[in-house]
Every structure is written in structure tokens, then in C-alpha cells.
Amino acid sequence: MAGNFQGRKGGYKKTPKLAGRGVLESVETDGPHTEWVGMPPYYIHNIVVDGEKYSYMSSDKELEIDLGKKVTFRYKETSKGNFIDKRSLGVVIDPSELGY
């Protein structure tokens, strides 16, 4: 066998994504925006989760999550703010609250 299976060339370790979780407190939607011809319009949802501000880009005009719901997501921190990854924002399902 060849050996040296470090996953990436030169042993570079990719930093894991940050994970966030909390109660959705507010949503402000900005848009539609278009960057170039042929790109579908997108909306920027500025959300507040447990007092922290995040930005989430979506093709939907309305965020489909109700205020007060517990959400989870992956995000990255930049100099311009915290940006939630595409398709990572979702509602937390707690089995203890289902009532079975």
C-alpha cells in the first residue's frame, strides 16, 4: 500500500464549520438582488438567533421558519459578519416534545 493517507495534500487540515443553535428571534428580508444577467434573484435574510446576528441567502422571499422556533445551522465568521451556509438552516426536532 502507498501509505500517508492524511486526507489532503500536504497534511492540511480543513477547519470544521461552526455550528449554531438557538431560538429564532427576528427576521428582516432584503431583496431581491441580482449579481449578473441570468442569475435568479435572491433574498438576504438577516436573522437574530439568541441575540447573535446572522445572514442567510435564499431564493425564497419568505423565510419558512416561524419566529420562536428553535433552529440549528452551520455558519462561518467573516469580517463582514456571520453567514449561514446554504441549505443548513433548519428547525430542531426534540423527541421529548413530540408527545409519543
Backbone as ProteinMPNN parsed JSONL, in Angstrom:
{"seq_chain_A": "MAGNFQGRKGGYKKTPKLAGRGVLESVETDGPHTEWVGMPPYYIHNIVVDGEKYSYMSSDKELEIDLGKKVTFRYKETSKGNFIDKRSLGVVIDPSELGY", "coords_chain_A": {"N_chain_A": [[0.822, -1.176, 0.0], [0.302, 2.349, -0.424], [0.444, 4.297, 1.645], [0.663, 7.159, 3.951], [-1.923, 8.515, 4.282], [-3.425, 11.212, 4.659], [-5.605, 12.602, 3.977], [-5.72, 15.203, 2.818], [-3.695, 17.033, 0.541], [-0.386, 17.453, 1.526], [-0.972, 17.346, 4.205], [-2.741, 19.24, 5.146], [-5.167, 20.441, 7.283], [-8.581, 20.847, 7.185], [-10.543, 23.366, 8.57], [-13.222, 22.739, 10.768], [-16.739, 23.44, 10.209], [-18.511, 26.0, 11.93], [-21.077, 25.532, 14.322], [-24.393, 26.501, 14.996], [-27.073, 27.128, 17.279], [-30.3, 27.819, 18.513], [-33.007, 30.006, 19.58], [-35.103, 31.444, 17.189], [-35.331, 34.806, 16.859], [-35.83, 37.217, 15.377], [-36.511, 38.342, 11.985], [-35.36, 39.939, 9.109], [-35.899, 40.813, 5.818], [-34.176, 41.383, 2.804], [-34.135, 42.488, -0.493], [-35.307, 41.78, -3.861], [-32.091, 40.646, -5.042], [-29.754, 40.769, -7.749], [-26.856, 39.535, -9.155], [-25.588, 39.125, -11.65], [-26.437, 38.933, -15.181], [-28.815, 36.512, -15.951], [-28.619, 35.156, -13.595], [-30.677, 33.87, -11.075], [-32.96, 35.813, -9.05], [-32.16, 36.602, -5.631], [-32.66, 36.577, -2.075], [-31.694, 38.253, 0.912], [-31.729, 37.248, 4.135], [-31.672, 38.664, 7.172], [-31.116, 37.491, 10.234], [-31.804, 37.029, 13.737], [-30.555, 35.084, 16.253], [-30.777, 33.973, 19.407], [-29.75, 36.471, 20.301], [-27.556, 36.903, 18.636], [-26.438, 38.081, 15.451], [-27.023, 36.991, 12.13], [-26.544, 36.255, 8.612], [-28.447, 35.026, 5.902], [-28.707, 33.646, 2.751], [-31.172, 33.174, 0.271], [-33.369, 31.798, -2.238], [-35.98, 32.123, -1.785], [-38.618, 34.375, -1.001], [-39.839, 34.636, 1.478], [-38.887, 33.58, 4.704], [-39.192, 30.315, 5.752], [-39.528, 29.563, 8.377], [-41.016, 29.87, 11.485], [-41.141, 32.58, 13.862], [-39.728, 32.24, 17.133], [-39.266, 29.538, 17.043], [-36.987, 26.824, 17.634], [-33.87, 26.706, 16.151], [-31.259, 25.265, 14.087], [-27.991, 25.36, 12.588], [-25.212, 25.621, 10.234], [-22.376, 27.759, 10.081], [-20.165, 30.455, 9.014], [-17.628, 32.65, 10.18], [-16.865, 35.916, 9.182], [-15.159, 38.951, 8.215], [-17.188, 40.653, 7.583], [-19.369, 39.746, 8.927], [-21.502, 37.093, 10.267], [-22.203, 34.31, 8.314], [-24.683, 32.115, 7.264], [-24.544, 28.815, 6.049], [-25.682, 27.642, 2.833], [-28.732, 25.874, 2.623], [-28.52, 24.817, 5.215], [-29.916, 25.731, 7.348], [-32.316, 24.908, 9.704], [-35.205, 23.591, 11.488], [-35.106, 22.554, 14.848], [-35.827, 19.338, 15.934], [-37.17, 18.035, 18.709], [-37.339, 15.043, 20.321], [-38.541, 14.66, 22.826], [-40.575, 16.475, 22.938], [-42.527, 15.614, 21.245], [-44.613, 14.029, 22.214], [-45.196, 11.277, 22.242]], "CA_chain_A": [[0.0, 0.0, 0.0], [1.056, 3.58, -0.611], [0.661, 4.987, 2.924], [0.497, 8.607, 4.09], [-3.288, 8.907, 3.979], [-3.784, 12.311, 5.542], [-6.863, 13.189, 3.52], [-5.472, 16.36, 1.959], [-2.305, 17.155, 0.102], [0.479, 18.171, 2.437], [-1.427, 17.239, 5.57], [-3.544, 20.411, 5.512], [-6.418, 20.106, 7.954], [-9.65, 21.803, 6.954], [-11.201, 23.718, 9.826], [-14.64, 22.359, 10.728], [-17.708, 24.534, 10.223], [-19.082, 26.341, 13.222], [-22.487, 25.158, 14.426], [-25.185, 27.38, 15.834], [-28.38, 26.611, 17.681], [-30.994, 28.721, 19.428], [-34.371, 30.418, 19.263], [-35.203, 32.478, 16.162], [-35.961, 35.962, 17.487], [-36.354, 38.163, 14.39], [-36.091, 38.162, 10.597], [-35.526, 41.08, 8.204], [-35.576, 40.352, 4.472], [-33.715, 42.419, 1.888], [-34.001, 41.977, -1.853], [-34.422, 40.799, -4.495], [-30.799, 41.051, -5.574], [-29.204, 40.006, -8.872], [-25.439, 39.857, -9.327], [-25.27, 39.195, -13.065], [-27.532, 38.538, -16.062], [-29.041, 35.074, -15.976], [-28.679, 34.624, -12.235], [-32.003, 34.109, -10.488], [-32.926, 36.745, -7.915], [-32.047, 36.0, -4.314], [-33.007, 37.443, -0.956], [-30.825, 38.144, 2.075], [-32.496, 37.263, 5.373], [-30.871, 38.996, 8.347], [-31.84, 36.888, 11.342], [-31.219, 37.102, 15.077], [-30.743, 33.841, 16.993], [-30.232, 34.133, 20.76], [-29.025, 37.727, 20.412], [-26.48, 36.989, 17.64], [-26.921, 38.388, 14.108], [-26.53, 36.142, 11.045], [-27.122, 36.496, 7.294], [-28.773, 33.795, 5.202], [-29.162, 33.923, 1.396], [-32.131, 32.184, -0.191], [-34.153, 32.216, -3.398], [-37.344, 32.334, -1.302], [-38.863, 35.713, -0.471], [-40.188, 34.483, 2.885], [-38.209, 32.524, 5.451], [-40.274, 29.384, 6.058], [-39.457, 29.181, 9.78], [-41.743, 30.821, 12.328], [-40.429, 33.169, 14.998], [-39.893, 31.497, 18.368], [-38.865, 28.145, 16.849], [-35.584, 26.532, 17.894], [-33.232, 26.393, 14.874], [-29.863, 24.861, 14.079], [-27.378, 25.711, 11.305], [-23.758, 25.755, 10.131], [-22.06, 29.113, 9.635], [-18.762, 30.865, 9.051], [-17.406, 34.028, 10.619], [-16.041, 36.717, 8.292], [-15.02, 40.333, 8.684], [-18.459, 41.329, 7.317], [-20.422, 39.195, 9.773], [-21.684, 35.642, 10.285], [-23.007, 33.87, 7.186], [-25.186, 30.752, 7.374], [-24.368, 28.038, 4.818], [-26.892, 27.303, 2.088], [-29.461, 24.648, 2.951], [-28.165, 24.25, 6.519], [-30.816, 26.277, 8.363], [-33.466, 24.037, 9.903], [-35.868, 23.574, 12.783], [-34.693, 21.466, 15.724], [-36.914, 18.448, 16.338], [-36.859, 17.44, 20.004], [-38.243, 13.9, 20.516], [-39.27, 14.747, 24.087], [-41.716, 17.366, 22.763], [-43.475, 15.057, 20.28], [-45.767, 13.537, 22.939], [-45.497, 9.847, 21.974]], "C_chain_A": [[0.872, 1.246, 0.0], [1.322, 4.324, 0.702], [0.43, 6.481, 2.849], [-0.897, 9.077, 3.668], [-3.734, 9.98, 4.959], [-5.045, 13.025, 5.077], [-6.685, 14.365, 2.585], [-3.989, 16.42, 1.641], [-1.507, 17.98, 1.116], [0.024, 18.141, 3.885], [-2.236, 18.423, 6.052], [-4.856, 19.949, 6.123], [-7.44, 21.211, 7.703], [-10.334, 22.091, 8.284], [-12.683, 23.356, 9.732], [-15.535, 23.592, 10.776], [-18.188, 24.772, 11.649], [-20.563, 25.974, 13.21], [-23.186, 26.106, 15.376], [-26.53, 26.763, 16.137], [-28.996, 27.611, 18.643], [-32.379, 29.056, 18.928], [-34.328, 31.564, 18.255], [-36.0, 33.648, 16.719], [-36.539, 36.957, 16.49], [-35.768, 37.88, 13.014], [-36.367, 39.45, 9.843], [-35.053, 40.63, 6.835], [-35.236, 41.533, 3.585], [-33.615, 41.809, 0.497], [-35.237, 42.279, -2.67], [-33.145, 41.435, -5.039], [-30.46, 40.182, -6.78], [-27.78, 40.469, -9.084], [-25.07, 40.016, -10.795], [-26.454, 38.676, -13.868], [-27.624, 37.017, -16.087], [-29.088, 34.441, -14.605], [-30.073, 34.885, -11.673], [-31.905, 35.071, -9.313], [-32.831, 35.989, -6.591], [-32.34, 37.062, -3.257], [-32.013, 37.2, 0.18], [-31.695, 38.295, 3.314], [-31.513, 37.539, 6.509], [-31.645, 38.509, 9.56], [-31.074, 37.075, 12.648], [-31.588, 35.814, 15.799], [-30.02, 33.998, 18.323], [-29.33, 35.36, 20.88], [-27.882, 37.905, 19.427], [-27.085, 37.226, 16.26], [-26.226, 37.497, 13.081], [-27.195, 36.573, 9.752], [-27.306, 35.165, 6.591], [-29.322, 34.16, 3.836], [-30.052, 32.789, 0.918], [-32.847, 32.714, -1.424], [-35.607, 32.478, -3.012], [-37.493, 33.72, -0.683], [-39.143, 35.667, 1.027], [-39.352, 33.368, 3.498], [-39.302, 31.611, 6.001], [-40.281, 28.915, 7.508], [-40.113, 30.274, 10.615], [-40.856, 31.355, 13.444], [-40.723, 32.361, 16.258], [-39.517, 30.03, 18.261], [-37.384, 27.998, 17.166], [-34.964, 26.052, 16.58], [-31.791, 25.943, 15.087], [-29.296, 25.125, 12.686], [-25.859, 25.627, 11.409], [-23.474, 27.153, 9.601], [-20.557, 29.34, 9.632], [-18.695, 32.326, 9.451], [-16.484, 34.716, 9.624], [-15.931, 38.118, 8.877], [-16.319, 41.12, 8.488], [-19.603, 40.795, 8.166], [-20.444, 37.678, 9.716], [-22.639, 35.246, 9.163], [-23.38, 32.41, 7.338], [-25.027, 30.069, 6.024], [-25.713, 27.751, 4.164], [-27.435, 25.956, 2.544], [-29.056, 24.023, 4.287], [-29.075, 24.751, 7.634], [-32.039, 25.385, 8.487], [-34.009, 24.127, 11.312], [-35.38, 22.363, 13.565], [-35.927, 20.654, 16.099], [-36.478, 17.748, 17.616], [-37.842, 16.287, 20.253], [-39.057, 13.981, 21.804], [-40.509, 15.632, 23.975], [-42.771, 16.799, 21.821], [-44.709, 14.46, 20.958], [-46.14, 12.103, 22.643], [-45.432, 9.04, 23.225]], "O_chain_A": [[2.041, 1.197, 0.381], [2.38, 4.94, 0.831], [0.046, 7.007, 1.804], [-1.029, 9.937, 2.797], [-4.355, 9.677, 5.978], [-5.5, 13.963, 5.732], [-7.452, 14.503, 1.632], [-3.151, 15.916, 2.389], [-1.92, 19.072, 1.505], [0.588, 18.851, 4.717], [-2.405, 18.598, 7.259], [-5.572, 19.146, 5.525], [-7.176, 22.38, 7.983], [-10.664, 21.172, 9.034], [-13.326, 23.639, 8.721], [-15.156, 24.639, 11.303], [-18.256, 23.849, 12.461], [-21.224, 26.1, 12.179], [-22.649, 26.47, 16.422], [-27.062, 25.976, 15.353], [-28.304, 28.184, 19.485], [-32.867, 28.461, 17.967], [-33.602, 32.539, 18.447], [-37.187, 33.517, 17.016], [-37.623, 37.493, 16.718], [-34.703, 37.278, 12.876], [-37.467, 39.998, 9.919], [-33.94, 40.122, 6.695], [-35.919, 42.557, 3.607], [-33.064, 40.721, 0.336], [-36.131, 42.978, -2.195], [-33.128, 42.6, -5.438], [-30.828, 39.008, -6.834], [-27.523, 41.669, -9.183], [-24.327, 40.93, -11.155], [-27.364, 38.058, -13.317], [-26.614, 36.327, -16.229], [-29.548, 33.309, -14.459], [-30.591, 35.997, -11.782], [-30.87, 35.133, -8.651], [-33.354, 34.884, -6.452], [-32.276, 38.264, -3.513], [-31.551, 36.077, 0.382], [-32.323, 39.333, 3.521], [-30.621, 36.732, 6.771], [-32.705, 39.046, 9.882], [-29.856, 37.255, 12.654], [-32.765, 35.483, 15.945], [-28.798, 34.138, 18.361], [-28.264, 35.291, 21.492], [-27.284, 38.981, 19.389], [-28.119, 36.648, 15.927], [-25.018, 37.273, 13.144], [-28.268, 37.177, 9.766], [-26.448, 34.285, 6.664], [-30.3, 34.903, 3.747], [-29.752, 31.612, 1.118], [-32.926, 33.924, -1.635], [-36.38, 32.995, -3.819], [-36.624, 34.184, 0.055], [-38.729, 36.562, 1.764], [-39.137, 32.33, 2.872], [-40.237, 32.084, 6.647], [-40.979, 27.954, 7.835], [-39.801, 31.455, 10.467], [-39.942, 30.675, 13.91], [-41.833, 31.857, 16.434], [-39.451, 29.337, 19.276], [-36.612, 28.94, 16.988], [-35.461, 25.109, 15.964], [-31.187, 26.207, 16.126], [-30.04, 25.114, 11.705], [-25.293, 25.572, 12.501], [-24.224, 27.678, 8.778], [-19.784, 28.544, 10.164], [-19.567, 33.128, 9.116], [-15.442, 34.171, 9.26], [-16.536, 38.426, 9.904], [-16.533, 42.137, 9.148], [-20.704, 41.344, 8.125], [-19.526, 37.052, 9.186], [-23.746, 35.775, 9.067], [-22.511, 31.557, 7.519], [-25.331, 30.653, 4.984], [-26.739, 27.634, 4.834], [-26.678, 25.023, 2.813], [-29.229, 22.819, 4.475], [-29.011, 24.244, 8.754], [-32.726, 25.129, 7.498], [-33.365, 24.664, 12.213], [-35.254, 21.271, 13.011], [-36.942, 21.206, 16.526], [-35.531, 16.963, 17.61], [-39.044, 16.521, 20.381], [-40.154, 13.427, 21.871], [-41.4, 15.554, 24.82], [-43.807, 17.43, 21.613], [-45.765, 14.39, 20.329], [-47.308, 11.74, 22.781], [-45.655, 7.829, 23.191]]}, "name": "protein", "num_of_chains": 1, "seq": "MAGNFQGRKGGYKKTPKLAGRGVLESVETDGPHTEWVGMPPYYIHNIVVDGEKYSYMSSDKELEIDLGKKVTFRYKETSKGNFIDKRSLGVVIDPSELGY"}
